[in-house]
Amino acid sequence: GVQSGIWAGFVVICILRLAAGVAAHSLLVHVSQNTLCKLRLKLCAQILHTPLASLEKLGAHRLHAAITEDLGQLTATLINLPYLFVNLIIVAGCLTYLGYLSWRVLISISLAIGLGALSYGLAVVWANRLLRRARERQNHLFKYFRQLMEGIKELKLNSQKASDFFKQCLTPAAEGVRRDNTMGISFYAAAANWNRLLFFLYVGLILLWFGAPQATSPGEMASYILIILYIMAAVEAILNVLPHLAQA
């Protein structure tokens, strides 16, 4: 009967949802891997056509880092870009609907988002500075890795030199990369948690003090809160993508 038709339709929708999700993810992986392959080949071709003096000035460690680390990070960023745009659209749609329900609530949450964006931007400035410094330190670390591989025989024959190289070169470089990356990503995490707190404070104001202007029923109040929580989830997803964009 009617109930059987509803269940059949529900099962079909679930299967289509699963198939669409798998297809979309597979397509994204296919595009990102093709892009990574083309970028690597293009970079190698440019290296082959670059004058030797320019390559020596740049340093083999930087070239190695660009081919391995940088391109891998860029590919991860490409994978995250669609999710960023999807969540931006979700935020825009929720704000539009919220404005339809109450322009006062829209203005107030826009102010809250603006305050969060301002504070997040200040944290991002410091975070990006640290991540850029970590990137420079990583270039030096790759240089030491290369020296380690090329001079392994000499270091094996001279234990004192090997110990000095490990303590004075490798250890400070590795610790510097770890410290700057940790601090930079921690700034992002602190800013993201601050934005979550702002959203929770805003929901609390609606419930306890703000009273959701123009709300005439508990159902309408629930609509405001559900939309705001949905916006919060989308904003959190956007904030999780931003560190990858900064490192790229």
XYZ file of N, CA and C in Angstrom:
744
model
N 0.806 -1.178 0.000
C 0.000 0.000 0.000
C 0.859 1.256 0.000
N 0.268 2.300 0.558
C 0.963 3.593 0.587
C 2.237 3.522 1.413
N 2.159 2.824 2.556
C 3.331 2.716 3.425
C 4.474 1.973 2.745
N 4.149 0.931 1.974
C 5.179 0.187 1.238
C 5.846 1.065 0.198
N 5.041 1.921 -0.460
C 5.603 2.848 -1.441
C 6.540 3.853 -0.805
N 6.173 4.323 0.399
C 7.033 5.275 1.111
C 8.366 4.626 1.477
N 8.308 3.391 1.982
C 9.547 2.698 2.342
C 10.415 2.435 1.118
N 9.767 2.039 0.011
C 10.519 1.793 -1.233
C 11.204 3.074 -1.708
N 10.487 4.193 -1.656
C 11.076 5.472 -2.045
C 12.229 5.861 -1.142
N 12.076 5.596 0.161
C 13.138 5.906 1.109
C 14.395 5.096 0.817
N 14.210 3.803 0.511
C 15.353 2.946 0.189
C 16.046 3.426 -1.082
N 15.267 3.812 -2.087
C 15.839 4.309 -3.344
C 16.646 5.584 -3.100
N 16.095 6.474 -2.273
C 16.797 7.721 -1.962
C 18.116 7.432 -1.240
N 18.095 6.474 -0.309
C 19.327 6.110 0.407
C 20.379 5.564 -0.549
N 19.950 4.708 -1.483
C 20.890 4.138 -2.450
C 21.457 5.226 -3.352
N 20.593 6.135 -3.811
C 21.058 7.235 -4.660
C 22.019 8.139 -3.896
N 21.718 8.384 -2.621
C 22.612 9.208 -1.796
C 23.981 8.553 -1.664
N 24.008 7.253 -1.422
C 25.267 6.533 -1.304
C 26.040 6.567 -2.618
N 25.344 6.308 -3.716
C 26.011 6.297 -5.023
C 26.549 7.677 -5.387
N 25.755 8.709 -5.104
C 26.195 10.073 -5.426
C 27.402 10.464 -4.588
N 27.402 10.091 -3.284
C 28.539 10.412 -2.426
C 29.812 9.726 -2.881
N 29.714 8.434 -3.218
C 30.887 7.691 -3.678
C 31.394 8.258 -4.991
N 30.470 8.564 -5.909
C 30.872 9.097 -7.217
C 31.539 10.459 -7.077
N 30.976 11.323 -6.230
C 31.539 12.659 -6.048
C 32.932 12.586 -5.436
N 33.087 11.727 -4.420
C 34.398 11.606 -3.768
C 35.422 11.001 -4.725
N 35.018 10.001 -5.497
C 35.930 9.371 -6.456
C 36.364 10.372 -7.520
N 35.416 11.187 -7.983
C 35.745 12.205 -8.977
C 36.724 13.224 -8.409
N 36.512 13.614 -7.157
C 37.400 14.578 -6.516
C 38.807 14.019 -6.372
N 38.921 12.753 -5.965
C 40.229 12.110 -5.844
C 40.896 12.013 -7.208
N 40.122 11.652 -8.238
C 40.657 11.539 -9.600
C 41.217 12.878 -10.078
N 40.447 13.948 -9.864
C 40.893 15.281 -10.300
C 42.139 15.713 -9.529
N 42.147 15.496 -8.210
C 43.286 15.931 -7.399
C 44.554 15.165 -7.766
N 44.450 13.860 -8.006
C 45.628 13.079 -8.359
C 46.131 13.446 -9.750
N 45.229 13.703 -10.688
C 45.644 14.162 -12.013
C 46.356 15.505 -11.926
N 45.805 16.386 -11.087
C 46.422 17.703 -10.915
C 47.809 17.573 -10.300
N 47.948 16.717 -9.288
C 49.248 16.504 -8.649
C 50.261 15.962 -9.639
N 49.849 15.000 -10.453
C 50.746 14.419 -11.448
C 51.202 15.468 -12.458
N 50.265 16.271 -12.951
C 50.609 17.302 -13.940
C 51.518 18.364 -13.342
N 51.249 18.750 -12.092
C 52.088 19.754 -11.449
C 53.516 19.245 -11.247
N 53.645 17.986 -10.836
C 54.978 17.418 -10.655
C 55.748 17.380 -11.967
N 55.089 16.936 -13.027
C 55.753 16.870 -14.327
C 56.106 18.261 -14.839
N 55.190 19.217 -14.630
C 55.462 20.583 -15.077
C 56.632 21.184 -14.313
N 56.671 20.938 -12.985
C 57.770 21.460 -12.183
C 59.095 20.831 -12.593
N 59.076 19.515 -12.843
C 60.309 18.844 -13.292
C 60.766 19.382 -14.643
N 59.818 19.652 -15.537
C 60.168 20.209 -16.846
C 60.782 21.600 -16.694
N 60.217 22.395 -15.791
C 60.773 23.731 -15.559
C 62.178 23.648 -14.965
N 62.399 22.675 -14.087
C 63.734 22.493 -13.508
C 64.736 22.138 -14.614
N 64.328 21.274 -15.550
C 65.212 20.869 -16.641
C 65.562 22.040 -17.558
N 64.662 23.013 -17.681
C 64.896 24.142 -18.579
C 65.427 25.379 -17.854
N 65.657 25.264 -16.543
C 66.189 26.390 -15.779
C 67.712 26.351 -15.797
N 68.365 27.499 -15.960
C 69.839 27.527 -15.949
C 70.401 26.921 -14.666
N 71.527 26.243 -14.793
C 72.139 25.560 -13.663
C 72.492 26.524 -12.537
N 72.938 27.728 -12.898
C 73.318 28.707 -11.871
C 72.116 29.072 -10.998
N 70.959 29.201 -11.620
C 69.747 29.544 -10.855
C 69.348 28.403 -9.938
N 69.515 27.160 -10.419
C 69.182 26.008 -9.589
C 70.128 25.892 -8.407
N 71.401 26.123 -8.633
C 72.375 26.052 -7.543
C 72.129 27.147 -6.508
N 71.702 28.325 -6.978
C 71.401 29.419 -6.066
C 70.166 29.087 -5.217
N 69.186 28.445 -5.837
C 67.964 28.071 -5.124
C 68.231 26.969 -4.105
N 69.017 25.988 -4.483
C 69.338 24.897 -3.563
C 68.508 23.660 -3.836
N 69.192 22.508 -3.829
C 68.494 21.250 -4.103
C 67.455 20.935 -3.036
N 67.710 21.346 -1.789
C 66.763 21.047 -0.711
C 65.425 21.746 -0.918
N 65.469 22.972 -1.462
C 64.220 23.683 -1.726
C 63.454 23.034 -2.877
N 64.181 22.587 -3.888
C 63.523 21.908 -5.009
C 62.876 20.609 -4.542
N 63.599 19.872 -3.700
C 63.056 18.615 -3.178
C 61.807 18.874 -2.333
N 61.839 19.923 -1.526
C 60.677 20.260 -0.704
C 59.488 20.666 -1.568
N 59.763 21.403 -2.660
C 58.678 21.832 -3.543
C 58.020 20.646 -4.228
N 58.824 19.682 -4.679
C 58.280 18.536 -5.412
C 57.506 17.605 -4.478
N 57.974 17.444 -3.261
C 57.352 16.476 -2.351
C 56.345 17.143 -1.415
N 56.836 17.992 -0.525
C 55.992 18.555 0.531
C 54.970 19.553 -0.003
N 55.431 20.521 -0.795
C 54.548 21.605 -1.232
C 53.433 21.099 -2.139
N 53.775 20.259 -3.086
C 52.756 19.755 -4.004
C 51.755 18.857 -3.286
N 52.227 18.077 -2.312
C 51.305 17.257 -1.532
C 50.326 18.110 -0.733
N 50.842 19.199 -0.139
C 49.985 20.103 0.613
C 48.997 20.806 -0.305
N 49.449 21.154 -1.503
C 48.575 21.800 -2.471
C 47.445 20.869 -2.893
N 47.757 19.587 -3.060
C 46.724 18.613 -3.423
C 45.692 18.471 -2.318
N 46.151 18.434 -1.066
C 45.212 18.361 0.066
C 44.307 19.584 0.092
N 44.861 20.734 -0.271
C 44.054 21.952 -0.322
C 43.002 21.863 -1.418
N 43.379 21.336 -2.576
C 42.426 21.188 -3.678
C 41.268 20.271 -3.284
N 41.571 19.231 -2.517
C 40.515 18.321 -2.068
C 39.550 19.035 -1.126
N 40.068 19.945 -0.309
C 39.231 20.630 0.682
C 38.452 21.805 0.103
N 38.851 22.326 -1.052
C 38.178 23.496 -1.616
C 36.684 23.292 -1.858
N 36.258 22.157 -2.454
C 34.803 21.976 -2.647
C 34.016 22.030 -1.347
N 34.559 21.438 -0.276
C 33.870 21.478 1.010
C 33.786 22.917 1.539
N 34.829 23.700 1.269
C 34.811 25.100 1.679
C 33.679 25.850 0.988
N 33.565 25.684 -0.336
C 32.531 26.391 -1.086
C 31.129 25.922 -0.696
N 30.976 24.617 -0.470
C 29.671 24.086 -0.059
C 29.231 24.707 1.259
N 30.155 24.788 2.208
C 29.791 25.348 3.516
C 29.576 26.856 3.452
N 30.282 27.544 2.571
C 30.011 28.972 2.374
C 28.597 29.179 1.834
N 28.191 28.317 0.913
C 26.834 28.403 0.369
C 25.803 28.106 1.453
N 26.108 27.130 2.308
C 25.189 26.801 3.409
C 25.027 27.995 4.341
N 26.128 28.646 4.684
C 26.056 29.818 5.565
C 25.232 30.918 4.914
N 25.488 31.171 3.623
C 24.748 32.222 2.924
C 23.251 31.895 2.868
N 22.919 30.643 2.599
C 21.511 30.243 2.550
C 20.825 30.367 3.897
N 21.516 29.947 4.962
C 20.939 30.041 6.307
C 20.728 31.494 6.716
N 21.692 32.351 6.387
C 21.543 33.766 6.732
C 20.382 34.397 5.966
N 20.228 33.990 4.700
C 19.113 34.511 3.912
C 17.773 34.106 4.526
N 17.653 32.843 4.897
C 16.410 32.371 5.505
C 16.180 33.016 6.872
N 17.267 33.209 7.612
C 17.144 33.867 8.911
C 16.667 35.308 8.748
N 17.173 35.976 7.702
C 16.706 37.326 7.420
C 15.242 37.362 7.038
N 14.780 36.311 6.372
C 13.364 36.205 6.014
C 12.497 36.059 7.272
N 13.015 35.310 8.253
C 12.260 35.122 9.491
C 12.287 36.375 10.367
N 13.469 36.979 10.497
C 13.600 38.159 11.358
C 14.865 38.928 10.971
N 14.691 40.155 10.486
C 15.859 40.947 10.092
C 16.684 41.359 11.311
N 16.026 41.446 12.483
C 16.764 41.809 13.695
C 17.726 40.693 14.107
N 17.238 39.469 14.029
C 18.110 38.339 14.353
C 19.247 38.251 13.341
N 18.951 38.518 12.065
C 19.987 38.490 11.026
C 21.076 39.516 11.323
N 20.685 40.723 11.692
C 21.664 41.766 11.989
C 22.509 41.379 13.190
N 21.859 40.847 14.215
C 22.605 40.505 15.434
C 23.587 39.366 15.185
N 23.163 38.349 14.439
C 24.101 37.244 14.195
C 25.185 37.675 13.207
N 24.870 38.610 12.298
C 25.898 39.127 11.389
C 26.968 39.867 12.185
N 26.540 40.601 13.211
C 27.509 41.275 14.090
C 28.368 40.263 14.832
N 27.725 39.173 15.293
C 28.487 38.138 16.005
C 29.500 37.485 15.069
N 29.071 37.205 13.826
C 29.993 36.605 12.852
C 31.109 37.586 12.514
N 30.758 38.886 12.388
C 31.784 39.890 12.107
C 32.809 39.989 13.215
N 32.338 39.953 14.475
C 33.262 39.975 15.612
C 34.153 38.744 15.612
N 33.551 37.587 15.328
C 34.342 36.355 15.264
C 35.363 36.397 14.138
N 34.951 36.945 12.976
C 35.866 37.024 11.833
C 37.036 37.956 12.137
N 36.747 39.068 12.835
C 37.812 40.017 13.182
C 38.825 39.380 14.128
N 38.325 38.745 15.178
C 39.231 38.102 16.138
C 39.971 36.936 15.486
N 39.279 36.202 14.614
C 39.918 35.094 13.907
C 41.015 35.615 12.974
N 40.733 36.737 12.316
C 41.723 37.309 11.411
C 42.998 37.721 12.122
N 42.849 38.280 13.334
C 44.035 38.661 14.110
C 44.864 37.435 14.469
N 44.181 36.346 14.843
C 44.910 35.111 15.165
C 45.562 34.525 13.931
N 44.893 34.648 12.777
C 45.425 34.095 11.534
C 46.721 34.797 11.130
N 46.794 36.101 11.380
C 48.021 36.841 11.043
C 49.220 36.226 11.763
N 49.061 35.978 13.066
C 50.154 35.374 13.841
C 50.390 33.927 13.408
N 49.318 33.204 13.160
C 49.451 31.805 12.763
C 50.184 31.682 11.434
N 49.817 32.500 10.455
C 50.469 32.433 9.145
C 51.935 32.818 9.220
N 52.233 33.777 10.093
C 53.635 34.175 10.278
C 54.462 32.997 10.807
N 53.903 32.287 11.758
C 54.600 31.128 12.323
C 54.705 29.994 11.297
N 53.660 29.770 10.526
C 53.686 28.694 9.532
C 54.676 29.006 8.414
N 54.764 30.279 8.032
C 55.769 30.650 7.025
C 57.184 30.443 7.555
N 57.389 30.794 8.831
C 58.704 30.576 9.424
C 59.017 29.087 9.530
N 57.987 28.293 9.858
C 58.174 26.838 9.897
C 58.543 26.310 8.515
N 57.948 26.910 7.480
C 58.267 26.480 6.110
C 59.722 26.766 5.768
N 60.219 27.915 6.183
C 61.626 28.240 5.944
C 62.535 27.306 6.739
N 62.176 27.036 7.972
C 62.968 26.102 8.774
C 62.961 24.709 8.157
N 61.841 24.344 7.565
C 61.747 23.030 6.945
C 62.670 22.922 5.733
N 62.832 24.027 5.011
C 63.796 24.026 3.908
C 65.197 23.712 4.412
N 65.561 24.340 5.526
C 66.876 24.061 6.111
C 66.956 22.624 6.608
N 65.860 22.115 7.158
C 65.846 20.731 7.634
C 66.057 19.759 6.471
N 65.397 20.026 5.332
C 65.597 19.183 4.160
C 67.041 19.269 3.651
N 67.643 20.444 3.814
C 69.050 20.602 3.445
C 69.930 19.697 4.306
N 69.643 19.645 5.591
C 70.403 18.775 6.489
C 70.139 17.302 6.188
N 68.906 16.970 5.825
C 68.607 15.587 5.430
C 69.462 15.177 4.226
N 69.557 16.096 3.277
C 70.354 15.805 2.075
C 71.829 15.643 2.435
N 72.325 16.519 3.299
C 73.715 16.409 3.739
C 73.946 15.107 4.492
N 72.962 14.691 5.265
C 73.073 13.440 6.005
C 73.212 12.253 5.052
N 72.389 12.232 4.001
C 72.435 11.120 3.042
C 73.740 11.125 2.235
N 74.170 12.332 1.839
C 75.368 12.426 1.004
C 76.649 12.192 1.803
N 76.619 12.538 3.090
C 77.849 12.411 3.882
C 77.786 11.307 4.914
N 76.923 10.320 4.678
C 76.720 9.282 5.683
C 77.995 8.473 5.944
N 78.783 8.233 4.886
C 80.018 7.461 5.066
C 81.004 8.204 5.954
N 81.155 9.509 5.682
C 82.076 10.316 6.481
C 81.617 10.396 7.931
N 80.305 10.532 8.138
C 79.771 10.608 9.491
C 79.925 9.286 10.239
N 79.840 8.184 9.501
C 80.026 6.871 10.119
C 81.459 6.691 10.608
N 82.404 7.297 9.893
C 83.816 7.153 10.235
C 84.233 8.109 11.353
N 83.450 9.139 11.575
C 83.803 10.145 12.576
C 82.598 10.339 13.511
N 82.618 9.640 14.624
C 81.478 9.670 15.528
C 81.280 11.039 16.169
N 82.380 11.754 16.430
C 82.268 13.079 17.028
C 81.596 14.055 16.070
N 81.980 13.979 14.796
C 81.377 14.848 13.783
C 79.895 14.510 13.596
N 79.599 13.209 13.640
C 78.201 12.781 13.515
C 77.375 13.297 14.687
N 77.933 13.234 15.887
C 77.219 13.719 17.067
C 76.993 15.224 17.000
N 78.027 15.967 16.559
C 77.888 17.420 16.424
C 76.847 17.780 15.371
N 76.869 17.057 14.261
C 75.901 17.320 13.197
C 74.473 17.073 13.689
N 74.292 16.014 14.458
C 72.963 15.681 14.971
C 72.482 16.715 15.993
N 73.388 17.103 16.915
C 72.986 17.989 18.004
C 72.902 19.454 17.571
N 73.809 19.878 16.681
C 73.893 21.293 16.340
C 73.123 21.666 15.081
N 72.832 20.697 14.234
C 72.147 20.993 12.970
C 70.749 20.366 12.908
N 70.722 19.037 12.953
C 69.444 18.343 12.780
C 68.446 18.647 13.902
N 68.907 18.516 15.144
C 67.982 18.684 16.276
C 67.390 20.089 16.348
N 68.186 21.171 16.280
C 67.583 22.512 16.319
C 66.622 22.775 15.159
N 66.974 22.285 13.959
C 66.100 22.503 12.804
C 64.769 21.771 12.971
N 64.837 20.505 13.381
C 63.608 19.725 13.570
C 62.753 20.306 14.689
N 63.401 20.718 15.785
C 62.656 21.302 16.892
C 62.024 22.634 16.492
N 62.718 23.412 15.671
C 62.163 24.682 15.204
C 60.924 24.476 14.349
N 60.969 23.504 13.442
C 59.798 23.192 12.616
C 58.637 22.744 13.489
N 58.935 21.846 14.436
C 57.882 21.346 15.325
C 57.270 22.487 16.136
N 58.120 23.347 16.691
C 57.637 24.424 17.559
C 56.773 25.425 16.774
N 57.243 25.855 15.605
C 56.492 26.853 14.840
C 55.191 26.276 14.286
N 55.232 25.042 13.800
C 53.998 24.426 13.299
C 52.991 24.236 14.430
N 53.472 23.799 15.588
C 52.572 23.587 16.726
C 51.928 24.894 17.167
N 52.727 25.933 17.284
C 52.194 27.222 17.716
C 51.248 27.809 16.671
N 51.619 27.697 15.395
C 50.770 28.236 14.341
C 49.409 27.564 14.291
N 49.408 26.234 14.314
C 48.140 25.503 14.274
C 47.360 25.707 15.564
N 48.067 25.892 16.692
C 47.382 26.158 17.957
C 46.654 27.495 17.917
N 47.235 28.494 17.244
C 46.546 29.770 17.078
C 45.242 29.576 16.316
N 45.296 28.761 15.257
C 44.072 28.463 14.506
C 43.043 27.778 15.408
N 43.496 26.805 16.193
C 42.577 26.069 17.072
C 41.952 26.994 18.109
N 42.766 27.885 18.698
C 42.242 28.813 19.699
C 41.204 29.747 19.079
N 41.494 30.239 17.878
C 40.543 31.133 17.210
C 39.254 30.404 16.869
N 39.366 29.151 16.405
C 38.173 28.371 16.070
C 37.314 28.133 17.308
N 37.943 27.811 18.431
C 37.182 27.583 19.662
C 36.566 28.878 20.177
N 37.241 29.987 19.966
C 36.667 31.276 20.343
C 35.405 31.561 19.532
N 35.415 31.225 18.250
C 34.227 31.426 17.427
C 33.086 30.512 17.861
N 33.416 29.281 18.247
C 32.371 28.391 18.773
C 31.742 28.992 20.028
N 32.582 29.543 20.897
C 32.072 30.149 22.121
C 31.150 31.321 21.810
N 31.498 32.127 20.810
C 30.650 33.242 20.425
C 29.265 32.769 19.991
N 29.227 31.682 19.222
C 27.939 31.158 18.775
C 27.108 30.664 19.960
N 27.756 29.963 20.888
C 27.030 29.484 22.050
C 26.525 30.645 22.904
N 27.344 31.692 23.042
C 26.903 32.869 23.775
C 25.714 33.512 23.084
N 25.743 33.528 21.780
C 24.640 34.127 21.024
C 23.351 33.337 21.234
N 23.459 32.009 21.170
C 22.282 31.174 21.426
C 21.764 31.412 22.848
N 22.682 31.542 23.798
C 22.282 31.819 25.166
C 21.556 33.149 25.293
N 22.026 34.171 24.558
C 21.351 35.467 24.586
C 19.936 35.369 24.038
N 19.778 34.587 22.988
C 18.437 34.410 22.432
C 17.519 33.738 23.442
N 18.051 32.713 24.112
C 17.215 31.964 25.046
C 16.911 32.739 26.319
N 17.910 33.441 26.847
C 17.773 34.015 28.187
C 17.465 35.514 28.202
N 17.946 36.240 27.207
C 17.825 37.689 27.298
C 17.263 38.321 26.037
N 17.837 37.934 24.876
C 17.454 38.602 23.637
C 16.001 38.323 23.289
N 15.556 37.120 23.587
C 14.158 36.806 23.403
C 13.725 36.599 21.979
N 14.659 36.474 21.050
C 14.335 36.266 19.638
C 13.237 37.221 19.177
N 13.578 38.418 18.789
C 12.586 39.406 18.369
C 11.623 38.837 17.328
N 10.376 39.227 17.466
C 9.297 38.827 16.568
C 8.912 37.367 16.745
N 9.574 36.638 17.653
C 9.180 35.248 17.879
C 7.861 35.240 18.639
N 6.918 34.451 18.164
C 5.598 34.413 18.780
C 5.272 33.047 19.354
N 6.159 32.097 19.167
C 5.873 30.755 19.661
C 7.176 30.027 19.943
N 7.121 28.994 20.780
C 8.316 28.176 21.013
C 8.849 27.546 19.728
N 7.932 27.243 18.795
C 8.368 26.666 17.523
C 9.228 27.626 16.728
N 8.838 28.897 16.729
C 9.629 29.895 16.014
C 10.975 30.101 16.693
N 10.970 30.111 18.018
C 12.226 30.202 18.768
C 13.141 29.035 18.410
N 12.578 27.822 18.334
C 13.365 26.645 17.976
C 13.936 26.781 16.572
N 13.175 27.408 15.664
C 13.672 27.608 14.295
C 14.917 28.474 14.288
N 14.898 29.571 15.063
C 16.071 30.431 15.145
C 17.290 29.655 15.629
N 17.091 28.902 16.698
C 18.215 28.198 17.309
C 18.760 27.115 16.381
N 17.872 26.379 15.715
C 18.320 25.328 14.794
C 19.118 25.910 13.637
N 18.647 27.027 13.102
C 19.367 27.663 11.990
C 20.740 28.139 12.449
N 20.795 28.735 13.635
C 22.077 29.242 14.150
C 23.049 28.087 14.393
N 22.560 26.991 14.941
C 23.419 25.827 15.158
C 23.890 25.239 13.828
N 23.027 25.273 12.825
C 23.416 24.788 11.495
C 24.495 25.687 10.904
N 24.348 27.000 11.095
C 25.384 27.936 10.652
C 26.685 27.655 11.384
N 26.590 27.380 12.682
C 27.787 27.118 13.487
C 28.540 25.903 12.959
N 27.809 24.842 12.575
C 28.461 23.643 12.036
C 29.176 23.961 10.727
N 28.531 24.764 9.867
C 29.149 25.116 8.589
C 30.374 26.008 8.792
N 30.269 26.966 9.712
C 31.411 27.849 10.005
C 32.576 27.042 10.566
N 32.275 26.087 11.433
C 33.330 25.247 11.998
C 34.034 24.449 10.906
N 33.267 23.930 9.936
C 33.878 23.203 8.821
C 34.767 24.124 7.995
N 34.334 25.376 7.811
C 35.152 26.345 7.067
C 36.454 26.627 7.810
N 36.359 26.801 9.125
C 37.545 27.093 9.925
C 38.524 25.931 9.922
N 38.017 24.705 9.805
C 38.904 23.539 9.758
C 39.681 23.465 8.451
N 39.148 24.076 7.386
C 39.809 24.056 6.085
C 40.885 25.138 5.992
N 40.673 26.252 6.674
C 41.574 27.411 6.529
C 43.039 27.116 6.833
N 43.377 26.322 7.875
C 44.803 26.032 8.087
C 45.460 25.347 6.906
N 44.726 24.456 6.216
C 45.276 23.800 5.016
C 45.540 24.810 3.914
N 44.626 25.785 3.765
C 44.825 26.824 2.755
C 46.046 27.679 3.098
N 46.231 27.959 4.382
C 47.375 28.782 4.798
C 48.686 28.061 4.547
N 48.734 26.755 4.829
C 49.966 25.995 4.637
C 50.284 25.791 3.167
N 49.226 25.836 2.312
C 49.467 25.686 0.877
C 50.066 26.957 0.290
